[in-house]
Coordinates of C-alpha atoms and ligand atoms in Angstrom, one line a residue:
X5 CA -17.7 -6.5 17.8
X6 CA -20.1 -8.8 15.8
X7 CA -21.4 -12.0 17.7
X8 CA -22.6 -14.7 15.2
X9 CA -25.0 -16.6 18.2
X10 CA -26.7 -20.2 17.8
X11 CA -25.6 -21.4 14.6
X12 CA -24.5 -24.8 13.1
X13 CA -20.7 -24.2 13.1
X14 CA -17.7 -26.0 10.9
X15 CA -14.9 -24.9 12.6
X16 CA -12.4 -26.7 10.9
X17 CA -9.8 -26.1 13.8
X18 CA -7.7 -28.9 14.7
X19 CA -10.3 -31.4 16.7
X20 CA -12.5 -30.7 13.2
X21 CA -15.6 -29.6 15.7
X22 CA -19.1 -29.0 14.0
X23 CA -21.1 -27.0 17.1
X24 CA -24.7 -28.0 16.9
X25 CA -25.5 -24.8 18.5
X26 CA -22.4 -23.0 18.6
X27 CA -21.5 -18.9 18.7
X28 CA -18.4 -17.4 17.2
X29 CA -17.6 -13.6 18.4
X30 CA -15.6 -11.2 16.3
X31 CA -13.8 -8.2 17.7
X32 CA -12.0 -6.1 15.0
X33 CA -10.8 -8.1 12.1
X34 CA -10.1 -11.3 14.3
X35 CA -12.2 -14.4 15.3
X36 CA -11.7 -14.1 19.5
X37 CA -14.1 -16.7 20.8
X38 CA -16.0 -19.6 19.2
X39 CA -17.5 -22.8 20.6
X40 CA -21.0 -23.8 21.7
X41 CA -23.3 -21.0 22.2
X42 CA -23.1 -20.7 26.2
X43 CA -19.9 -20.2 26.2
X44 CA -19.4 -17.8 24.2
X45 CA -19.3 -14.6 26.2
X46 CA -18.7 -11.5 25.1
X47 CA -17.0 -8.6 27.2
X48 CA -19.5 -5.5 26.0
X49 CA -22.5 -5.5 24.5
X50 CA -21.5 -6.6 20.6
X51 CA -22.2 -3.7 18.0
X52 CA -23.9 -6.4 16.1
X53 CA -25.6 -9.4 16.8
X54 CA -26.1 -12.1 13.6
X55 CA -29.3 -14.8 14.6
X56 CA -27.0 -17.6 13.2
X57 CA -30.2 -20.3 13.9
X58 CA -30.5 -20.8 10.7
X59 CA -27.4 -20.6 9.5
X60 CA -24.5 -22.9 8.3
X61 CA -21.3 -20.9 9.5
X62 CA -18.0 -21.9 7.5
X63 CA -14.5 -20.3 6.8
X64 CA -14.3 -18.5 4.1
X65 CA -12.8 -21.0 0.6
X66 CA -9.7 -19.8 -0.7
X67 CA -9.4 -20.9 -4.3
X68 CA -5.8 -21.1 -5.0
X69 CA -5.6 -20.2 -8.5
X70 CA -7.5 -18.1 -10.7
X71 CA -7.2 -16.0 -13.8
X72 CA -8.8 -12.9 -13.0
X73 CA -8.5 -11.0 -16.3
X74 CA -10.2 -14.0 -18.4
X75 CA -13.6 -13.5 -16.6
X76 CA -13.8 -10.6 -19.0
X77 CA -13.9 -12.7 -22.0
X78 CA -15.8 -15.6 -19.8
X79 CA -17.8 -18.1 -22.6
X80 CA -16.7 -16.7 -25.2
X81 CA -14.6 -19.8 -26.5
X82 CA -17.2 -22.6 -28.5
X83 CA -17.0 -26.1 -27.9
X84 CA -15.2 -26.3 -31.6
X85 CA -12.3 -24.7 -31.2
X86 CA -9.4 -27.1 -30.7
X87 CA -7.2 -27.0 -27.2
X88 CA -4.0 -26.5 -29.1
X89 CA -5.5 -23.4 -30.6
X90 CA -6.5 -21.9 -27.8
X91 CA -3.6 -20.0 -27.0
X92 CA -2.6 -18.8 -30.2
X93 CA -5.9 -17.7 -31.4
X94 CA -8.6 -17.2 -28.4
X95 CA -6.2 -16.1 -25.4
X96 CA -2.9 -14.2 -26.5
X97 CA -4.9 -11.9 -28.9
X98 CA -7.4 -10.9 -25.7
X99 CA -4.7 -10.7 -23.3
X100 CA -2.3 -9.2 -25.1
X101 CA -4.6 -5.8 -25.8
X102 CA -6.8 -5.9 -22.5
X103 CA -6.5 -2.5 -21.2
X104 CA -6.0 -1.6 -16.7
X105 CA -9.7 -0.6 -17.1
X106 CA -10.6 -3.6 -17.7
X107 CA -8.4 -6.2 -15.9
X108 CA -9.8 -4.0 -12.9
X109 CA -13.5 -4.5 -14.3
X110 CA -12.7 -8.1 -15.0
X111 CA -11.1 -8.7 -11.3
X112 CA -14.0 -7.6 -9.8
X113 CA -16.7 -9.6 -11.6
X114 CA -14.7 -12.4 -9.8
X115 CA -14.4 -11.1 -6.7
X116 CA -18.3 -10.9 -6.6
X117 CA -18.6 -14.1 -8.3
X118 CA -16.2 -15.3 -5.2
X119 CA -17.8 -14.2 -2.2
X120 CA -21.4 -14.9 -3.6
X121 CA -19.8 -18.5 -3.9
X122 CA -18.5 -18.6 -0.2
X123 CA -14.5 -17.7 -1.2
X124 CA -13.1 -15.4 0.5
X125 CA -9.5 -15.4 -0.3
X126 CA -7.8 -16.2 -4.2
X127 CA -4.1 -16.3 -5.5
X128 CA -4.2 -14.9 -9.1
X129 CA -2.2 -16.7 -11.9
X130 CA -1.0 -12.9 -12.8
X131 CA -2.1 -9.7 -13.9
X132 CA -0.9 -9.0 -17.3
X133 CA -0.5 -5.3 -17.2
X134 CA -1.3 -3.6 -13.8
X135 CA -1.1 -5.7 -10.7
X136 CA -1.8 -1.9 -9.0
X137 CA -4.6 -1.5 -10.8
X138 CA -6.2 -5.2 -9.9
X139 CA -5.1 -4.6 -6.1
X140 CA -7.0 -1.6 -6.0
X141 CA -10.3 -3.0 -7.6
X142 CA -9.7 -6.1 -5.0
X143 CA -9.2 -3.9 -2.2
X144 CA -12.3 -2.1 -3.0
X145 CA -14.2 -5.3 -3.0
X146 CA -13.1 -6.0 0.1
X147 CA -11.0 -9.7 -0.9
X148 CA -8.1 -11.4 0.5
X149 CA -6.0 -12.0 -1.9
X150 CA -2.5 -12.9 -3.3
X151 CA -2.1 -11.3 -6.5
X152 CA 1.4 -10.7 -9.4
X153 CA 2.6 -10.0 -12.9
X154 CA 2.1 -12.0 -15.7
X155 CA 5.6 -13.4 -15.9
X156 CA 7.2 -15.3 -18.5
X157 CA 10.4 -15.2 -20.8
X158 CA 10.0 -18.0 -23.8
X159 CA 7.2 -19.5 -25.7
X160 CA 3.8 -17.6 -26.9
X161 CA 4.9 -13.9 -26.4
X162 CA 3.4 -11.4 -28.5
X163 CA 3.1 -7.7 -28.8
X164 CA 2.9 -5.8 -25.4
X165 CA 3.1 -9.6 -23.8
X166 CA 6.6 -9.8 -24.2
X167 CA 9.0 -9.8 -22.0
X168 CA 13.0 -10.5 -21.3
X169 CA 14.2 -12.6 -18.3
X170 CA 16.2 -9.4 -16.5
X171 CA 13.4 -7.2 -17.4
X172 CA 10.9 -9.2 -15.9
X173 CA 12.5 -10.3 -12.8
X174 CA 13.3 -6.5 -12.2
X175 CA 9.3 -5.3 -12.9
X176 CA 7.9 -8.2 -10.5
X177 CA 11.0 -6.9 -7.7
X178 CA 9.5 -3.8 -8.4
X179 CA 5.8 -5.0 -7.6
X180 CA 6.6 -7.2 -4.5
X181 CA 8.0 -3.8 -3.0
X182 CA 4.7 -1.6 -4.0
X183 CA 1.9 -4.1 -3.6
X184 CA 2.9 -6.7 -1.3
X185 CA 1.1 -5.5 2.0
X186 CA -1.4 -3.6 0.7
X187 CA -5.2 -3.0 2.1
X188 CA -4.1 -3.8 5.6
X189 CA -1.9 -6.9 4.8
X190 CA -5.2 -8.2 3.1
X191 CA -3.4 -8.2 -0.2
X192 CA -0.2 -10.2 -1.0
X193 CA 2.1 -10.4 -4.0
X194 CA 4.1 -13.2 -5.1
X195 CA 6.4 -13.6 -8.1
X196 CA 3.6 -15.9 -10.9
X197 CA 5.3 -17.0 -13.1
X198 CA 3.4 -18.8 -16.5
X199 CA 3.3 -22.5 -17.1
X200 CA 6.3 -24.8 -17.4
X201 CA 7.9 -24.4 -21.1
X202 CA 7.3 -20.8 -20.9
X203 CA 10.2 -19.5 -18.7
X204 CA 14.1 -19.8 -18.8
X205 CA 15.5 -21.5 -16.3
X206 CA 17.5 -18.2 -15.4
X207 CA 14.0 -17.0 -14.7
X208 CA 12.8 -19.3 -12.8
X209 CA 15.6 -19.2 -10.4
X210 CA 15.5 -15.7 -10.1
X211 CA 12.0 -15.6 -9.3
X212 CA 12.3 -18.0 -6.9
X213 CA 15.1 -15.6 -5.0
X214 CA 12.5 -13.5 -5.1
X215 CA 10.4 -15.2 -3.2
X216 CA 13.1 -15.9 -0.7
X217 CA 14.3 -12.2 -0.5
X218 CA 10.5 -11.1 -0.4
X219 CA 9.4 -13.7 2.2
X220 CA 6.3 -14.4 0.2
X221 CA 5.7 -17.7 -2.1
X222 CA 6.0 -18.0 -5.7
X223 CA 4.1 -19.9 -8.4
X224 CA 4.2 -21.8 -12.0
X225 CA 1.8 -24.0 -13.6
X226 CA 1.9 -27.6 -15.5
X227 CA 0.6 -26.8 -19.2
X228 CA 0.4 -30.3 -20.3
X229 CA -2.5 -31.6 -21.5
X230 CA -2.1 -35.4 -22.9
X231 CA 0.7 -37.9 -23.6
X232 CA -0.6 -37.5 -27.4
X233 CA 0.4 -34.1 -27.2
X234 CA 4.2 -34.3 -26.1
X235 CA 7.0 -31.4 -25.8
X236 CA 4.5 -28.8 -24.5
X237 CA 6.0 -28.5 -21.2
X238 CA 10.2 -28.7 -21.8
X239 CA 10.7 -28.5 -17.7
X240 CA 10.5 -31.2 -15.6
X241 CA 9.6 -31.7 -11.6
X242 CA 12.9 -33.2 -11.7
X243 CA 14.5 -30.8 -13.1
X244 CA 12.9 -27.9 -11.1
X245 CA 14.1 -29.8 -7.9
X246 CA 18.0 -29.6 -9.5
X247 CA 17.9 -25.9 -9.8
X248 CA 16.5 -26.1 -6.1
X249 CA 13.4 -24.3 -6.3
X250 CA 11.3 -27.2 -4.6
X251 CA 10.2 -25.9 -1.3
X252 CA 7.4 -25.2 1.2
X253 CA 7.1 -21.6 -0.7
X254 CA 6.6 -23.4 -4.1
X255 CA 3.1 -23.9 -5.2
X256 CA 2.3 -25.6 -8.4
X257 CA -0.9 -25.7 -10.3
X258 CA -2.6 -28.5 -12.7
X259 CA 0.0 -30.8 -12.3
X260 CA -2.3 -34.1 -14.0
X261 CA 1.0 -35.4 -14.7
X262 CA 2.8 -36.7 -12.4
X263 CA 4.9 -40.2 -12.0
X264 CA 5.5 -41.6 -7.9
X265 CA 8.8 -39.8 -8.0
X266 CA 7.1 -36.7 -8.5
X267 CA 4.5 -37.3 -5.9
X268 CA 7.4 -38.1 -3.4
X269 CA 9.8 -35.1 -4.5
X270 CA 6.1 -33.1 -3.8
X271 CA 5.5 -34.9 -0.3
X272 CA 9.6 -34.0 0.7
X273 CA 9.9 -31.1 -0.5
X274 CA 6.9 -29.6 0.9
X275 CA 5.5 -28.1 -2.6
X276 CA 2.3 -27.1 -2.7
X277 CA -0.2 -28.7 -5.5
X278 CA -3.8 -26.5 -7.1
X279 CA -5.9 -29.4 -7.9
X280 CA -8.5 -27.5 -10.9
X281 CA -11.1 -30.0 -11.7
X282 CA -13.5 -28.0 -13.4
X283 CA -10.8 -26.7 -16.1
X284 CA -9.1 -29.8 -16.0
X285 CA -11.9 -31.4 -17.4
X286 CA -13.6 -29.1 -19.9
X287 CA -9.3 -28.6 -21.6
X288 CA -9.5 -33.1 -21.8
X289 CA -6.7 -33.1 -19.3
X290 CA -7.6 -36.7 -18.8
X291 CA -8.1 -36.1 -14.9
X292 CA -9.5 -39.3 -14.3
X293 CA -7.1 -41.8 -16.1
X294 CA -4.0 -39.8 -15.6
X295 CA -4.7 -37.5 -12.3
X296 CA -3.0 -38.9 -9.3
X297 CA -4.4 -36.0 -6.7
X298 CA -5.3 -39.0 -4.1
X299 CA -2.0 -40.2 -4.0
X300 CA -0.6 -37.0 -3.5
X301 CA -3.1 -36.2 -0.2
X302 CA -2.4 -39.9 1.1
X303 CA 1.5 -39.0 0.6
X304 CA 1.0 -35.9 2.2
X305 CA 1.1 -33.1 -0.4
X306 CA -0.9 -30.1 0.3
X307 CA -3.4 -30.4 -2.3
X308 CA -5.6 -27.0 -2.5
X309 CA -8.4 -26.4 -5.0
X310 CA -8.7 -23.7 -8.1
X311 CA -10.9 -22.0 -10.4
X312 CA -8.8 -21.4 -13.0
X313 CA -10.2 -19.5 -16.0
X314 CA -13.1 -18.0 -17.4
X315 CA -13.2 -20.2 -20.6
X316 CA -11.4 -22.7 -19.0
X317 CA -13.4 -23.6 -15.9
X318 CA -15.7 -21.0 -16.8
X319 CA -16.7 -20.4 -12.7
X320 CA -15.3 -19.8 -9.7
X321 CA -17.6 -21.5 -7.6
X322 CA -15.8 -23.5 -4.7
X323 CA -18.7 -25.6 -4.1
X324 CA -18.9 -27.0 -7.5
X325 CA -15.1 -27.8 -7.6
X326 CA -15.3 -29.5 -4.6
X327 CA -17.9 -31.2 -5.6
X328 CA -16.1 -32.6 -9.0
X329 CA -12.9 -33.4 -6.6
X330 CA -15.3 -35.7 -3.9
X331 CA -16.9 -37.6 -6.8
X332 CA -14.6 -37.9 -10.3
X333 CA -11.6 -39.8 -8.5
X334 CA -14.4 -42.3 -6.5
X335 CA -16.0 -43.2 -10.0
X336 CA -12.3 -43.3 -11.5
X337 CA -11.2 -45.7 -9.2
X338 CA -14.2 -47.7 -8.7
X339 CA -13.9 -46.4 -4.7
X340 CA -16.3 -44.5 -2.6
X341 CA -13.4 -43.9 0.2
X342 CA -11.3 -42.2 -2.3
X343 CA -11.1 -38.2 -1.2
X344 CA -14.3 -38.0 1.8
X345 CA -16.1 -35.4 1.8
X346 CA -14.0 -34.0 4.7
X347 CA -10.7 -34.4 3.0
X348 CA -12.1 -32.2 0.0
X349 CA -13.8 -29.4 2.8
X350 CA -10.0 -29.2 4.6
X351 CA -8.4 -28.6 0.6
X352 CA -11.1 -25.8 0.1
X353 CA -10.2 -24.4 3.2
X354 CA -7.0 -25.5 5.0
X355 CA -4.7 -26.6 2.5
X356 CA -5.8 -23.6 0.4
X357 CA -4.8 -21.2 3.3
X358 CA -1.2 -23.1 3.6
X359 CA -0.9 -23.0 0.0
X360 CA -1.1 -19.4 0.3
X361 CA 1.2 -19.5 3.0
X362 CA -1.6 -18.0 5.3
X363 CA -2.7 -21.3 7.1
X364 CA -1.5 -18.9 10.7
X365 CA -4.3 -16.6 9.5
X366 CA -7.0 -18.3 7.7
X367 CA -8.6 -21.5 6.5
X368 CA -10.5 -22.2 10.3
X369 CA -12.7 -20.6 12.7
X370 CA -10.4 -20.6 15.7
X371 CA -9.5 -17.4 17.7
X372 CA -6.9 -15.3 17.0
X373 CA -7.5 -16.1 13.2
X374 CA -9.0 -13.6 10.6
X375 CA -13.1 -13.7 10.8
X376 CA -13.5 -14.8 7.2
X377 CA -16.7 -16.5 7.5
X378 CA -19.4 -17.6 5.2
X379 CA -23.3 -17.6 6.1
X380 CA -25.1 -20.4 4.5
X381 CA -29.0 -20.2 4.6
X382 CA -30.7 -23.3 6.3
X383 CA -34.0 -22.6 4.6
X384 CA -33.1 -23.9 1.5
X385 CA -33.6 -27.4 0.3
X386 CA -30.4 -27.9 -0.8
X387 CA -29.3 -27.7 3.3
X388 CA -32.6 -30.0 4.6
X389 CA -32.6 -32.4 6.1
X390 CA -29.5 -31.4 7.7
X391 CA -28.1 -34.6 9.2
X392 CA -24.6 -34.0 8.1
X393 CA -23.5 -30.5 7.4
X394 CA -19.9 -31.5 5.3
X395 CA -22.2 -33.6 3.0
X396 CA -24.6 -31.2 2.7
X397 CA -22.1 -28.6 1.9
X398 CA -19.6 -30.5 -0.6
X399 CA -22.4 -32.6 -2.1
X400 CA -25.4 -30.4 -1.9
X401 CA -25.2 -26.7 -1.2
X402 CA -25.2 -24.2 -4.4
X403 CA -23.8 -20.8 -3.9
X404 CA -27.4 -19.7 -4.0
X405 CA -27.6 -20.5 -0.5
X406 CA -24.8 -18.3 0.6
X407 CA -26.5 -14.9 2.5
X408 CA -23.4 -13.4 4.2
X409 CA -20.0 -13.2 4.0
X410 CA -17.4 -11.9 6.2
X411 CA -13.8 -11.2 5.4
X412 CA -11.1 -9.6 8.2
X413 CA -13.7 -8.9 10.4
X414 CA -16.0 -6.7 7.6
X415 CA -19.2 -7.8 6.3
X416 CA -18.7 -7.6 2.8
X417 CA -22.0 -9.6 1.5
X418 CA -25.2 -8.7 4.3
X419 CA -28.1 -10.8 3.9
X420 CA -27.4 -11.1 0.7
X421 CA -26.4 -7.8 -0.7
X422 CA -22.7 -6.5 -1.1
X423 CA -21.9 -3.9 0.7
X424 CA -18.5 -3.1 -0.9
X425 CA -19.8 -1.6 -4.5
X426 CA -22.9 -1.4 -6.7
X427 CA -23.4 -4.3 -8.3
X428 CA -25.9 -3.1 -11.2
X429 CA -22.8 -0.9 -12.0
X430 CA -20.5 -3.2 -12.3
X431 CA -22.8 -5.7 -14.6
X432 CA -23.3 -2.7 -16.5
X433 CA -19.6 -1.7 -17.3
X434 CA -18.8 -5.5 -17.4
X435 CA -20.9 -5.8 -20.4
X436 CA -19.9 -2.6 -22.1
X437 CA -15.8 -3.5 -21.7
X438 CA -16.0 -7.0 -22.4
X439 CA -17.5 -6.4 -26.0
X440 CA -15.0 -3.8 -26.6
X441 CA -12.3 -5.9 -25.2
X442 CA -13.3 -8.8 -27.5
X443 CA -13.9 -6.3 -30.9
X444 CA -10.6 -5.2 -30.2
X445 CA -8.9 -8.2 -29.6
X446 CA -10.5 -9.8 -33.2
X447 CA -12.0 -12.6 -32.0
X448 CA -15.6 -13.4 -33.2
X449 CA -18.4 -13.5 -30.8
X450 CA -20.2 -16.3 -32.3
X451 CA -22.8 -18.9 -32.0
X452 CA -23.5 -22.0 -33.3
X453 CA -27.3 -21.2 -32.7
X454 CA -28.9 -18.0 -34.4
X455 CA -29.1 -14.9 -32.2
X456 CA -32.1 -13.3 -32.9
X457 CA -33.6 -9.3 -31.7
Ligands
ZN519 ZN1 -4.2 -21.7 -14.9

């Protein structure tokens, strides 16, 4: 039993308290009381007792979609190379000969880079060769997670990456069985498949039985990238909602292009949107004249947050995507109402925990929920003065100020140090793997600037 006493609290539960002075008890891997500190009474003395007074307490950030094995290969891409090349020359050669070794390696730099950030729960966009592998490296971290195979039937294959629609459906049937479950329940799997254009139809549909037969979501993404560049994605929402694979377990990610049809097929069908500034913006997306994310929270989509990709978003820092969601649509749309503060807090939080189908487990501080909780430090300027606690944390707060994190119950980051592996270590082999990864890949590591010893 850990009681968290006489912190600022952001409960996020369904009144959308903030305790001023507030106590959150947690027995196991469950939350079983919060509220203000006086109230809060534990039944036996608590094994551990957290001064919370000056500490920010949040739930955890779920960041709805990231690629896990690119954080191995993270900055590697330069400012020069062209979007449309990015595939063919930068991405498929990497992915296509990264090893288990180091997807594991590569999953865990994340992780860390998660929970030091205040995330405490991901959906991967798919393993490419080992989703057994990954779990266990995430398990060992001590992550929620929803995780699955790279899955795809069409465009872009190459080498080991290619795959036939019955052969992959059977492989990811194969997965949901082994992996979905795993650590506890801690760790889901859902058929991921790649981006529209890149899957049969046949594929698609199959996955999506999946999903059904599995009771677990399932997930695509929206490749395009601008109107100049047509005939990238040959799938349409409309289409998608014909072959009947528009529901409440359908999540979507990117999706900058969308018409008011789509936004209403979204809203009534229950499909749940990944909103990715940060890679939105650095792969010219054109989020700001073409992204219609507002609309789709006023018309009631589930729109959750994600990191993306190590040379796409480069980070995957919750803090700093909500902070590009709260302010590129206000300055877009010449309107400070657009997407509060709070709105953005509830898609880092809530609507991320419904888009992962979890929202009966995470995403608040309420009892009977998991204890994934996140410790912000009060004495740091960033948090002071600290009049209102959602703008200091969407507009302000870095993930320096982060000191401890809990997730089901475990304290996986204490005061600052993880308690789940050795971090030195894993720098270490990070370092060591990714410049073998790359060598072996082909692709230059260059600089425009000399790089001098
Ligand atoms: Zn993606």
């Amino acid at each position: 039993m850990i009681l968290i006493e006489h912190a600022t609290v952001l409960t996020l539960d369904r009144a959308r308290r903030i305790l001023s002075d507030g106590s959150v008890l947690v027995d196991g891997r469950d939350v079983v009381q919060v509220g203000p500190a006086a109230t809060v009474l534990p039944p036996r003395t608590p094994d551990r007792v957290i001064d919370g007074r000056r500490r920010v307490v949040t739930p955890g950030f779920v960041d709805a979609h990231v690629h896990l094995t690119e954080h191995l290969s993270r900055g590697l891409m330069l400012d020069d190379v062209p979007v449309a090349r990015y595939l063919p020359d930068w991405l498929l050669p990497l992915y296509s000969t990264v090893t288990p070794e180091e997807e594991a390696v590569a999953a865990q730099l994340a992780c860390v880079e998660m929970i030091r950030t205040g995330t405490t729960t991901f959906c991967e966009a798919g393993t490419l060769f080992d989703v057994s592998a990954v779990a266990a490296a995430v398990e060992q971290v001590g992550m929620r997670a929803v995780l699955g195979r790279w899955t795809w039937d069409l465009e872009g294959q190459a080498g080991r990456m290619r795959q036939g629609t019955e052969e992959t459906l059977a492989l990811t049937d194969e997965m949901l069985a082994k992996v979905n479950g795993q650590a506890d329940g801690r760790i889901a799997a859902w058929p991921l498949l790649l981006g529209f254009g890149t899957c049969s139809e046949a594929l698609i549909r199959g996955a999506y039985a999946l999903a059904e037969r599995h009771g677990v979501g399932w997930g695509m993404m929206q490749r395009a990238l601008h109107p100049s560049r047509p005939g990238r994605d040959t799938i349409t929402l409309a289409r998608l909602d014909v072959l009947g694979v528009l529901g409440p377990r359908t999540k979507l990610a990117h999706m900058v292009y969308v018409d008011d049809d789509d936004v209403a097929r979204l809203a009534g069908r229950g499909v749940k949107v990944v909103h990715c500034p940060t890679a939105g913006l650095k792969h010219t997306k054109g989020l700001a004249a073409h992204g219609r994310f507002p609309e789709m929270v006023d018309a009631g989509v589930c729109v959750a947050l994600g990191g993306d990709s190590g040379n796409g978003s480069n980070h995957f820092d919750m803090l700093r995507l909500m902070y590009l969601a709260a302010t590129l649509y206000k300055d877009a749309r010449h309107d400070v109402t657009v997407l509060p503060a709070e709105t953005v807090l509830e898609m880092g939080t809530l609507r991320g925990a419904e888009a992962l189908l979890l929202d009966d487990r995470i995403g608040s501080i309420e009892p009977g929920k998991r204890a994934d909780l996140v410790l912000y430090d009060l004495d740091t300027p960033e948090w002071r003065p600290l009049l209102n606690p959602v703008n200091n944390l969407v507009y302000a707060a870095s993930g320096a100020s982060v000191r401890t994190v809990l997730i089901d119950g475990r304290v996986v980051l204490d005061d600052g140090r993880l308690t789940t592996l050795d971090e030195r270590d894993l720098y270490e082999r990070v370092e060591r793997l990714s410049r073998a990864h790359v060598r072996r890949a082909g692709v230059p590591i260059e600089s425009p600037w000399p790089v001098v010893s």
